[in-house]
mmCIF file of C-alpha atoms in Angstrom:
data_model
loop_
_atom_site.group_PDB
_atom_site.id
_atom_site.type_symbol
_atom_site.label_atom_id
_atom_site.label_comp_id
_atom_site.label_asym_id
_atom_site.label_seq_id
_atom_site.Cartn_x
_atom_site.Cartn_y
_atom_site.Cartn_z
ATOM 1 C CA UNK A 22 6.827 22.454 -9.945
ATOM 2 C CA UNK A 23 6.400 18.658 -8.647
ATOM 3 C CA UNK A 24 4.709 18.443 -5.293
ATOM 4 C CA UNK A 25 3.646 15.383 -3.460
ATOM 5 C CA UNK A 26 2.058 15.121 -0.391
ATOM 6 C CA UNK A 27 1.595 11.711 1.446
ATOM 7 C CA UNK A 28 -1.141 11.661 3.991
ATOM 8 C CA UNK A 29 -2.342 9.100 6.667
ATOM 9 C CA UNK A 30 -6.004 9.491 6.902
ATOM 10 C CA UNK A 31 -6.837 6.457 9.317
ATOM 11 C CA UNK A 32 -10.145 6.493 7.185
ATOM 12 C CA UNK A 33 -10.808 8.904 3.909
ATOM 13 C CA UNK A 34 -15.172 8.115 4.635
ATOM 14 C CA UNK A 35 -15.875 10.883 6.092
ATOM 15 C CA UNK A 36 -16.491 14.301 4.672
ATOM 16 C CA UNK A 37 -14.389 16.129 6.889
ATOM 17 C CA UNK A 38 -11.104 14.662 5.974
ATOM 18 C CA UNK A 39 -11.648 14.615 2.176
ATOM 19 C CA UNK A 40 -12.376 18.439 2.389
ATOM 20 C CA UNK A 41 -9.042 18.543 4.774
ATOM 21 C CA UNK A 42 -7.093 16.834 1.785
ATOM 22 C CA UNK A 43 -8.919 19.016 -0.840
ATOM 23 C CA UNK A 44 -7.702 21.912 1.153
ATOM 24 C CA UNK A 45 -3.541 20.527 1.278
ATOM 25 C CA UNK A 46 -4.232 19.982 -2.549
ATOM 26 C CA UNK A 47 -5.159 23.800 -3.079
ATOM 27 C CA UNK A 48 -2.693 25.375 -0.578
ATOM 28 C CA UNK A 49 0.728 23.681 -1.518
ATOM 29 C CA UNK A 50 -0.772 22.813 -5.552
ATOM 30 C CA UNK A 51 -0.256 18.971 -5.508
ATOM 31 C CA UNK A 52 0.236 17.114 -8.631
ATOM 32 C CA UNK A 53 0.438 14.028 -6.506
ATOM 33 C CA UNK A 54 -1.173 12.466 -3.529
ATOM 34 C CA UNK A 55 -0.282 9.466 -1.635
ATOM 35 C CA UNK A 56 -3.253 8.250 0.929
ATOM 36 C CA UNK A 57 -2.260 5.622 3.407
ATOM 37 C CA UNK A 58 -5.091 3.367 5.561
ATOM 38 C CA UNK A 59 -8.066 4.916 4.128
ATOM 39 C CA UNK A 60 -10.240 2.287 5.717
ATOM 40 C CA UNK A 61 -12.032 2.306 2.200
ATOM 41 C CA UNK A 62 -11.499 -0.643 -0.481
ATOM 42 C CA UNK A 63 -10.947 0.120 -4.141
ATOM 43 C CA UNK A 64 -14.411 0.330 -4.883
ATOM 44 C CA UNK A 65 -14.360 3.534 -3.550
ATOM 45 C CA UNK A 66 -11.078 4.956 -5.363
ATOM 46 C CA UNK A 67 -12.591 6.601 -8.417
ATOM 47 C CA UNK A 68 -15.367 8.521 -6.334
ATOM 48 C CA UNK A 69 -12.419 10.239 -4.392
ATOM 49 C CA UNK A 70 -10.616 10.972 -7.387
ATOM 50 C CA UNK A 71 -13.551 13.022 -8.262
ATOM 51 C CA UNK A 72 -13.915 14.831 -4.972
ATOM 52 C CA UNK A 73 -10.196 15.663 -5.350
ATOM 53 C CA UNK A 74 -10.311 16.951 -9.243
ATOM 54 C CA UNK A 75 -7.619 14.991 -10.284
ATOM 55 C CA UNK A 76 -6.542 12.756 -13.262
ATOM 56 C CA UNK A 77 -5.293 9.262 -12.390
ATOM 57 C CA UNK A 78 -5.952 6.876 -9.050
ATOM 58 C CA UNK A 79 -4.831 3.782 -7.852
ATOM 59 C CA UNK A 80 -4.125 1.302 -5.202
ATOM 60 C CA UNK A 81 -2.166 -1.967 -3.706
ATOM 61 C CA UNK A 82 -3.366 -5.365 -3.529
ATOM 62 C CA UNK A 83 -4.490 -4.863 0.445
ATOM 63 C CA UNK A 84 -5.788 -1.388 -0.424
ATOM 64 C CA UNK A 85 -3.430 0.416 2.609
ATOM 65 C CA UNK A 86 -2.078 2.383 -0.043
ATOM 66 C CA UNK A 87 -3.951 4.859 -2.504
ATOM 67 C CA UNK A 88 -1.880 6.831 -4.874
ATOM 68 C CA UNK A 89 -3.482 10.195 -7.237
ATOM 69 C CA UNK A 90 -1.874 11.990 -9.679
ATOM 70 C CA UNK A 91 -2.358 14.785 -12.076
ATOM 71 C CA UNK A 92 -2.508 15.181 -16.113
ATOM 72 C CA UNK A 93 1.219 16.523 -16.183
ATOM 73 C CA UNK A 94 2.743 13.078 -15.222
ATOM 74 C CA UNK A 95 2.607 10.216 -17.508
ATOM 75 C CA UNK A 96 2.716 7.138 -14.567
ATOM 76 C CA UNK A 97 2.409 3.335 -14.771
ATOM 77 C CA UNK A 98 2.359 1.007 -11.582
ATOM 78 C CA UNK A 99 5.571 -1.218 -12.173
ATOM 79 C CA UNK A 100 4.330 -3.553 -9.263
ATOM 80 C CA UNK A 101 2.863 -3.674 -5.626
ATOM 81 C CA UNK A 102 2.662 -5.978 -2.401
ATOM 82 C CA UNK A 103 0.900 -5.644 1.136
ATOM 83 C CA UNK A 104 3.473 -2.918 2.103
ATOM 84 C CA UNK A 105 4.275 -1.200 -1.120
ATOM 85 C CA UNK A 106 3.874 0.173 -4.456
ATOM 86 C CA UNK A 107 5.845 1.243 -6.887
ATOM 87 C CA UNK A 108 5.450 4.021 -9.802
ATOM 88 C CA UNK A 109 7.103 4.889 -12.425
ATOM 89 C CA UNK A 110 6.160 8.776 -13.697
ATOM 90 C CA UNK A 111 7.297 11.007 -16.169
ATOM 91 C CA UNK A 112 6.348 14.791 -16.175
ATOM 92 C CA UNK A 113 4.913 15.488 -19.308
ATOM 93 C CA UNK A 114 6.297 19.108 -19.603
ATOM 94 C CA UNK A 115 10.274 18.680 -18.799
ATOM 95 C CA UNK A 116 10.317 14.664 -19.574
ATOM 96 C CA UNK A 117 11.823 14.266 -15.980
ATOM 97 C CA UNK A 118 11.627 10.094 -15.629
ATOM 98 C CA UNK A 119 11.923 8.521 -11.834
ATOM 99 C CA UNK A 120 10.643 5.772 -10.077
ATOM 100 C CA UNK A 121 8.654 6.317 -6.593
ATOM 101 C CA UNK A 122 8.148 3.631 -4.445
ATOM 102 C CA UNK A 123 5.209 4.795 -1.571
ATOM 103 C CA UNK A 124 6.047 2.305 2.007
ATOM 104 C CA UNK A 125 3.246 1.018 4.129
ATOM 105 C CA UNK A 126 5.884 -1.097 6.546
ATOM 106 C CA UNK A 127 4.265 -3.375 8.965
ATOM 107 C CA UNK A 128 4.860 -2.974 12.700
ATOM 108 C CA UNK A 129 6.691 -6.151 14.003
ATOM 109 C CA UNK A 130 10.135 -6.257 12.583
ATOM 110 C CA UNK A 131 10.027 -9.855 10.808
ATOM 111 C CA UNK A 132 7.344 -9.119 8.807
ATOM 112 C CA UNK A 133 8.802 -6.203 7.670
ATOM 113 C CA UNK A 134 11.845 -8.407 6.348
ATOM 114 C CA UNK A 135 10.326 -9.261 3.201
ATOM 115 C CA UNK A 136 9.850 -5.439 2.014
ATOM 116 C CA UNK A 137 13.572 -5.179 2.819
ATOM 117 C CA UNK A 138 14.052 -7.848 0.333
ATOM 118 C CA UNK A 139 11.366 -6.054 -2.180
ATOM 119 C CA UNK A 140 13.154 -3.104 -2.022
ATOM 120 C CA UNK A 141 16.802 -4.869 -2.528
ATOM 121 C CA UNK A 142 15.820 -6.423 -5.549
ATOM 122 C CA UNK A 143 14.478 -3.009 -7.024
ATOM 123 C CA UNK A 144 17.822 -1.005 -6.205
ATOM 124 C CA UNK A 145 19.627 -3.713 -8.579
ATOM 125 C CA UNK A 146 17.245 -3.315 -11.522
ATOM 126 C CA UNK A 147 16.896 0.230 -11.059
ATOM 127 C CA UNK A 148 18.782 2.638 -13.864
ATOM 128 C CA UNK A 149 16.951 6.141 -13.225
ATOM 129 C CA UNK A 150 16.431 8.264 -10.354
ATOM 130 C CA UNK A 151 14.815 6.531 -7.485
ATOM 131 C CA UNK A 152 13.082 7.658 -4.421
ATOM 132 C CA UNK A 153 11.311 5.479 -1.631
ATOM 133 C CA UNK A 154 9.078 7.470 1.198
ATOM 134 C CA UNK A 155 6.905 7.334 3.860
ATOM 135 C CA UNK A 156 5.884 4.740 6.466
ATOM 136 C CA UNK A 157 9.248 2.442 7.449
ATOM 137 C CA UNK A 158 7.191 1.834 10.893
ATOM 138 C CA UNK A 159 11.136 1.684 12.280
ATOM 139 C CA UNK A 160 13.333 4.499 13.392
ATOM 140 C CA UNK A 161 17.116 4.841 12.395
ATOM 141 C CA UNK A 162 18.334 6.065 16.065
ATOM 142 C CA UNK A 163 17.693 6.128 19.397
ATOM 143 C CA UNK A 164 17.424 9.959 18.590
ATOM 144 C CA UNK A 165 14.378 9.487 16.902
ATOM 145 C CA UNK A 166 11.867 8.001 19.693
ATOM 146 C CA UNK A 167 10.707 10.067 23.135
ATOM 147 C CA UNK A 168 9.540 8.940 25.662
ATOM 148 C CA UNK A 169 8.442 5.029 26.566
ATOM 149 C CA UNK A 170 11.296 2.605 27.655
ATOM 150 C CA UNK A 171 14.369 3.453 26.523
ATOM 151 C CA UNK A 172 14.712 2.085 22.369
ATOM 152 C CA UNK A 173 16.396 -1.347 21.031
ATOM 153 C CA UNK A 174 18.556 -0.933 18.292
ATOM 154 C CA UNK A 175 18.778 -4.344 17.190
ATOM 155 C CA UNK A 176 14.748 -3.348 15.554
ATOM 156 C CA UNK A 177 16.143 -0.927 13.517
ATOM 157 C CA UNK A 178 19.214 -3.505 12.144
ATOM 158 C CA UNK A 179 17.570 -5.339 9.120
ATOM 159 C CA UNK A 180 16.378 -1.347 8.024
ATOM 160 C CA UNK A 181 20.208 0.057 8.166
ATOM 161 C CA UNK A 182 21.054 -2.722 6.241
ATOM 162 C CA UNK A 183 18.619 -2.681 3.604
ATOM 163 C CA UNK A 184 19.589 0.975 3.362
ATOM 164 C CA UNK A 185 23.325 0.372 2.948
ATOM 165 C CA UNK A 186 22.716 -2.538 0.394
ATOM 166 C CA UNK A 187 20.237 -0.060 -1.634
ATOM 167 C CA UNK A 188 22.389 2.485 -1.980
ATOM 168 C CA UNK A 189 19.464 4.771 -0.585
ATOM 169 C CA UNK A 190 20.570 7.905 1.542
ATOM 170 C CA UNK A 191 17.809 10.226 3.895
ATOM 171 C CA UNK A 192 16.608 13.008 1.991
ATOM 172 C CA UNK A 193 16.385 14.791 5.667
ATOM 173 C CA UNK A 194 13.587 16.732 6.275
ATOM 174 C CA UNK A 195 12.068 20.490 7.445
ATOM 175 C CA UNK A 196 9.985 21.109 10.486
ATOM 176 C CA UNK A 197 8.628 18.674 13.683
ATOM 177 C CA UNK A 198 11.732 15.837 14.649
ATOM 178 C CA UNK A 199 8.783 13.563 15.261
ATOM 179 C CA UNK A 200 6.061 12.339 12.682
ATOM 180 C CA UNK A 201 3.782 9.911 14.748
ATOM 181 C CA UNK A 202 2.156 9.832 18.002
ATOM 182 C CA UNK A 203 0.559 6.945 19.901
ATOM 183 C CA UNK A 204 -1.625 9.945 21.277
ATOM 184 C CA UNK A 205 -1.875 9.206 25.301
ATOM 185 C CA UNK A 206 -1.867 10.828 27.859
ATOM 186 C CA UNK A 207 0.564 12.108 30.246
ATOM 187 C CA UNK A 208 3.550 9.925 30.933
ATOM 188 C CA UNK A 209 2.579 7.535 28.519
ATOM 189 C CA UNK A 210 3.161 9.108 25.170
ATOM 190 C CA UNK A 211 5.820 8.402 23.062
ATOM 191 C CA UNK A 212 7.072 10.166 19.838
ATOM 192 C CA UNK A 213 8.565 8.884 16.658
ATOM 193 C CA UNK A 214 10.262 9.686 13.607
ATOM 194 C CA UNK A 215 8.960 6.352 11.672
ATOM 195 C CA UNK A 216 8.150 8.338 8.176
ATOM 196 C CA UNK A 217 11.062 9.491 5.985
ATOM 197 C CA UNK A 218 12.089 9.507 2.834
ATOM 198 C CA UNK A 219 15.325 7.748 0.915
ATOM 199 C CA UNK A 220 16.886 8.142 -2.328
ATOM 200 C CA UNK A 221 19.354 7.034 -5.048
ATOM 201 C CA UNK A 222 22.538 8.493 -6.334
ATOM 202 C CA UNK A 223 20.708 9.459 -9.699
ATOM 203 C CA UNK A 224 17.918 11.317 -7.899
ATOM 204 C CA UNK A 225 20.126 13.084 -5.711
ATOM 205 C CA UNK A 226 21.858 14.071 -8.952
ATOM 206 C CA UNK A 227 18.833 15.044 -10.114
ATOM 207 C CA UNK A 228 16.653 17.061 -7.681
ATOM 208 C CA UNK A 229 19.427 18.283 -5.552
ATOM 209 C CA UNK A 230 16.759 20.248 -4.634
ATOM 210 C CA UNK A 231 14.032 18.215 -3.381
ATOM 211 C CA UNK A 232 12.993 18.906 -0.276
ATOM 212 C CA UNK A 233 10.716 17.202 2.492
ATOM 213 C CA UNK A 234 8.554 18.708 5.193
ATOM 214 C CA UNK A 235 6.649 17.114 8.192
ATOM 215 C CA UNK A 236 3.585 19.220 7.771
ATOM 216 C CA UNK A 237 1.397 19.517 11.371
ATOM 217 C CA UNK A 238 -0.836 16.457 12.208
ATOM 218 C CA UNK A 239 -4.510 17.689 12.170
ATOM 219 C CA UNK A 240 -6.641 14.340 13.346
ATOM 220 C CA UNK A 241 -4.010 11.867 12.630
ATOM 221 C CA UNK A 242 -1.487 9.950 14.593
ATOM 222 C CA UNK A 243 1.025 10.724 11.519
ATOM 223 C CA UNK A 244 2.745 13.961 10.324
ATOM 224 C CA UNK A 245 1.120 14.930 6.510
ATOM 225 C CA UNK A 246 4.987 14.580 4.506
ATOM 226 C CA UNK A 247 5.322 17.325 1.852
ATOM 227 C CA UNK A 248 7.620 15.887 -1.152
ATOM 228 C CA UNK A 249 8.499 19.402 -3.323
ATOM 229 C CA UNK A 250 11.250 19.183 -6.478
ATOM 230 C CA UNK A 251 11.216 22.599 -7.149
ATOM 231 C CA UNK A 252 10.686 25.668 -5.258
ATOM 232 C CA UNK A 253 7.876 27.553 -6.050
ATOM 233 C CA UNK A 254 7.905 31.363 -7.702
ATOM 234 C CA UNK A 255 4.787 33.709 -6.548
ATOM 235 C CA UNK A 256 4.627 36.489 -9.062
ATOM 236 C CA UNK A 257 0.738 36.749 -8.543
ATOM 237 C CA UNK A 258 -0.230 40.562 -9.433
ATOM 238 C CA UNK A 259 -2.461 42.066 -6.133
ATOM 239 C CA UNK A 260 -5.855 43.781 -7.057
ATOM 240 C CA UNK A 261 -8.183 44.535 -4.637
ATOM 241 C CA UNK A 262 -10.457 41.766 -4.099
ATOM 242 C CA UNK A 263 -13.505 41.712 -1.222
ATOM 243 C CA UNK A 264 -13.259 38.508 0.904
ATOM 244 C CA UNK A 265 -16.314 36.854 2.044
ATOM 245 C CA UNK A 266 -14.127 35.933 5.224
ATOM 246 C CA UNK A 267 -14.357 39.829 6.316
ATOM 247 C CA UNK A 268 -18.041 39.327 6.932
ATOM 248 C CA UNK A 269 -17.272 37.172 9.578
ATOM 249 C CA UNK A 270 -15.322 39.655 11.251
ATOM 250 C CA UNK A 271 -17.586 41.607 14.585
ATOM 251 C CA UNK A 272 -15.692 45.024 12.905
ATOM 252 C CA UNK A 273 -17.015 44.603 9.755
ATOM 253 C CA UNK A 274 -20.350 45.752 9.904
ATOM 254 C CA UNK A 275 -19.785 48.771 12.059
ATOM 255 C CA UNK A 276 -17.458 49.447 9.429
ATOM 256 C CA UNK A 277 -19.515 49.681 6.745
ATOM 257 C CA UNK A 278 -22.288 51.728 8.352
ATOM 258 C CA UNK A 279 -19.976 54.068 9.586
ATOM 259 C CA UNK A 280 -18.786 54.942 5.947
ATOM 260 C CA UNK A 281 -22.207 54.058 4.575
ATOM 261 C CA UNK A 282 -23.601 57.164 6.602
ATOM 262 C CA UNK A 283 -20.902 59.673 5.997
ATOM 263 C CA UNK A 284 -22.161 62.343 3.601
ATOM 264 C CA UNK A 285 -21.372 62.587 0.076
ATOM 265 C CA UNK A 286 -23.669 64.528 -2.301
ATOM 266 C CA UNK A 287 -23.887 64.346 -5.668
ATOM 267 C CA UNK A 288 -26.046 62.498 -8.546
ATOM 268 C CA UNK A 289 -27.374 59.131 -6.985
ATOM 269 C CA UNK A 290 -24.672 56.768 -9.030
ATOM 270 C CA UNK A 291 -21.628 59.397 -7.725
ATOM 271 C CA UNK A 292 -22.471 58.712 -4.737
ATOM 272 C CA UNK A 293 -22.436 55.118 -4.938
ATOM 273 C CA UNK A 294 -19.220 55.312 -6.188
ATOM 274 C CA UNK A 295 -18.036 57.215 -3.964
ATOM 275 C CA UNK A 296 -18.669 55.291 -1.168
ATOM 276 C CA UNK A 297 -17.985 51.612 -2.763
ATOM 277 C CA UNK A 298 -14.368 53.504 -3.604
ATOM 278 C CA UNK A 299 -14.373 54.700 0.165
ATOM 279 C CA UNK A 300 -15.377 51.087 1.778
ATOM 280 C CA UNK A 301 -12.730 49.494 -0.279
ATOM 281 C CA UNK A 302 -9.750 52.126 0.964
ATOM 282 C CA UNK A 303 -10.776 51.092 4.098
ATOM 283 C CA UNK A 304 -11.272 47.560 4.132
ATOM 284 C CA UNK A 305 -7.829 46.875 2.795
ATOM 285 C CA UNK A 306 -5.796 48.405 5.679
ATOM 286 C CA UNK A 307 -8.208 46.810 7.977
ATOM 287 C CA UNK A 308 -7.676 43.370 6.619
ATOM 288 C CA UNK A 309 -3.578 43.637 6.692
ATOM 289 C CA UNK A 310 -4.011 44.886 10.300
ATOM 290 C CA UNK A 311 -6.356 42.006 11.382
ATOM 291 C CA UNK A 312 -5.278 39.074 9.039
ATOM 292 C CA UNK A 313 -2.400 40.363 7.492
ATOM 293 C CA UNK A 314 -0.964 37.504 4.981
ATOM 294 C CA UNK A 315 -3.281 35.043 5.404
ATOM 295 C CA UNK A 316 -1.715 32.413 3.706
ATOM 296 C CA UNK A 317 1.497 33.559 5.841
ATOM 297 C CA UNK A 318 -0.258 32.957 9.179
ATOM 298 C CA UNK A 319 -1.294 29.823 8.424
ATOM 299 C CA UNK A 320 2.200 29.111 7.793
ATOM 300 C CA UNK A 321 3.572 30.667 11.064
ATOM 301 C CA UNK A 322 0.691 28.750 12.959
ATOM 302 C CA UNK A 323 1.560 25.455 11.706
ATOM 303 C CA UNK A 324 5.376 25.991 12.716
ATOM 304 C CA UNK A 325 4.008 27.106 16.167
ATOM 305 C CA UNK A 326 2.449 23.902 16.136
ATOM 306 C CA UNK A 327 5.114 21.766 15.201
ATOM 307 C CA UNK A 328 7.623 23.334 17.431
ATOM 308 C CA UNK A 329 4.659 22.876 20.690
ATOM 309 C CA UNK A 330 4.298 19.577 19.736
ATOM 310 C CA UNK A 331 8.003 18.830 19.880
ATOM 311 C CA UNK A 332 8.201 20.712 23.034
ATOM 312 C CA UNK A 333 5.392 18.566 24.717
ATOM 313 C CA UNK A 334 7.072 15.860 23.645
ATOM 314 C CA UNK A 335 10.020 16.921 25.470
ATOM 315 C CA UNK A 336 8.205 17.910 28.531
ATOM 316 C CA UNK A 337 5.209 16.014 29.071
ATOM 317 C CA UNK A 338 3.948 19.092 30.852
ATOM 318 C CA UNK A 339 0.040 19.854 31.606
ATOM 319 C CA UNK A 340 1.014 23.453 30.543
ATOM 320 C CA UNK A 341 2.455 22.853 27.089
ATOM 321 C CA UNK A 342 -0.265 20.576 26.558
ATOM 322 C CA UNK A 343 -2.894 23.193 26.831
ATOM 323 C CA UNK A 344 -0.580 25.466 25.322
ATOM 324 C CA UNK A 345 -0.235 23.060 22.060
ATOM 325 C CA UNK A 346 -4.100 22.574 22.157
ATOM 326 C CA UNK A 347 -4.415 26.828 21.996
ATOM 327 C CA UNK A 348 -2.153 26.599 18.999
ATOM 328 C CA UNK A 349 -3.862 23.935 17.644
ATOM 329 C CA UNK A 350 -7.064 25.967 17.680
ATOM 330 C CA UNK A 351 -5.776 28.840 16.179
ATOM 331 C CA UNK A 352 -4.367 27.191 13.697
ATOM 332 C CA UNK A 353 -7.817 25.533 12.366
ATOM 333 C CA UNK A 354 -9.061 28.599 12.621
ATOM 334 C CA UNK A 355 -6.263 29.955 9.912
ATOM 335 C CA UNK A 356 -7.092 27.462 8.400
ATOM 336 C CA UNK A 357 -10.624 27.903 7.539
ATOM 337 C CA UNK A 358 -10.162 31.200 7.014
ATOM 338 C CA UNK A 359 -7.449 30.205 4.094
ATOM 339 C CA UNK A 360 -10.355 27.462 2.784
ATOM 340 C CA UNK A 361 -13.035 30.510 2.597
ATOM 341 C CA UNK A 362 -10.169 32.822 0.611
ATOM 342 C CA UNK A 363 -9.362 29.203 -1.595
ATOM 343 C CA UNK A 364 -13.299 28.426 -2.285
ATOM 344 C CA UNK A 365 -13.862 32.146 -3.204
ATOM 345 C CA UNK A 366 -10.896 32.212 -5.314
ATOM 346 C CA UNK A 367 -11.226 29.161 -7.643
ATOM 347 C CA UNK A 368 -14.881 29.420 -7.349
ATOM 348 C CA UNK A 369 -15.836 26.091 -6.633
ATOM 349 C CA UNK A 370 -19.506 25.799 -6.294
ATOM 350 C CA UNK A 371 -19.148 22.286 -5.193
ATOM 351 C CA UNK A 372 -16.383 22.715 -2.312
ATOM 352 C CA UNK A 373 -18.493 21.900 0.796
ATOM 353 C CA UNK A 374 -17.762 22.725 4.282
ATOM 354 C CA UNK A 375 -15.818 20.801 5.865
ATOM 355 C CA UNK A 376 -15.349 19.487 9.547
ATOM 356 C CA UNK A 377 -12.263 22.550 9.768
ATOM 357 C CA UNK A 378 -14.178 24.383 13.163
#
């Protein structure tokens, strides 16, 4: 399983941003992380690496692109400039070798042209699977913009020409159709699909099951991108374990009191054992009833948020905006429960509370 997230932090200096990234690392079992626009210089890179509990880190020349990778990779930076950072990566276990180029393109078309030339040159020298991913700051069709003034496709011709010259194909995606918003109010909001993954033929041959998912945004104008090269199987054995998040449920203490006050006869240790057993038998179905699958609930609400974002982008309606905010609140609540469960499971004492509330 090779799982990568590309995340636009819009500043990673706050503890809340770091905690959110740590949570994403836990949820998606990430082995490679990209942070764009951290608003910090690379003197902080090692500190963030330690906080993420990850093996290696590097940054591009202007500190707009930070990359982190785990011990399962042997990786080296091939080259970098203000708009891209390219790595050669080899998976330690299966020996898969590939190149990954992370993009953070300039806003103006004329400033992006040097980037397109760099990619053209790479395509002539790269003879291994190659993926080019993240923020190209340009759309590929008029359907990839919602709201604002009509889009002029002349702005995209250089980008489309580069894709054709380099032999790169769009990898497609799961999730929301758009990945960026200007986050303005009603009648002024604009949505675009500025982020994508492109790959050469060798990548498509070696990683035919690779997928890109647009995760729900949280305090960022860009949606995080999750790149997965293999399907992860979860064969974990289920067993009873007390979850600390139960304590926060208003029905918890009444349930404990009800069971503990039941009359049980015998020696003190036997009584204690029987009450614990009865309590565990009561908590398990109550948990399934009130929480369900904690991790699945988070995924469900993440999808609901993405769907609601798209609906609001299309209707620009106040009621749809209110509905989106309510779903985001529910999504954050489920993320908090999931965070509590993950903290308990991994027993990371240093995993501090974030601002997920």
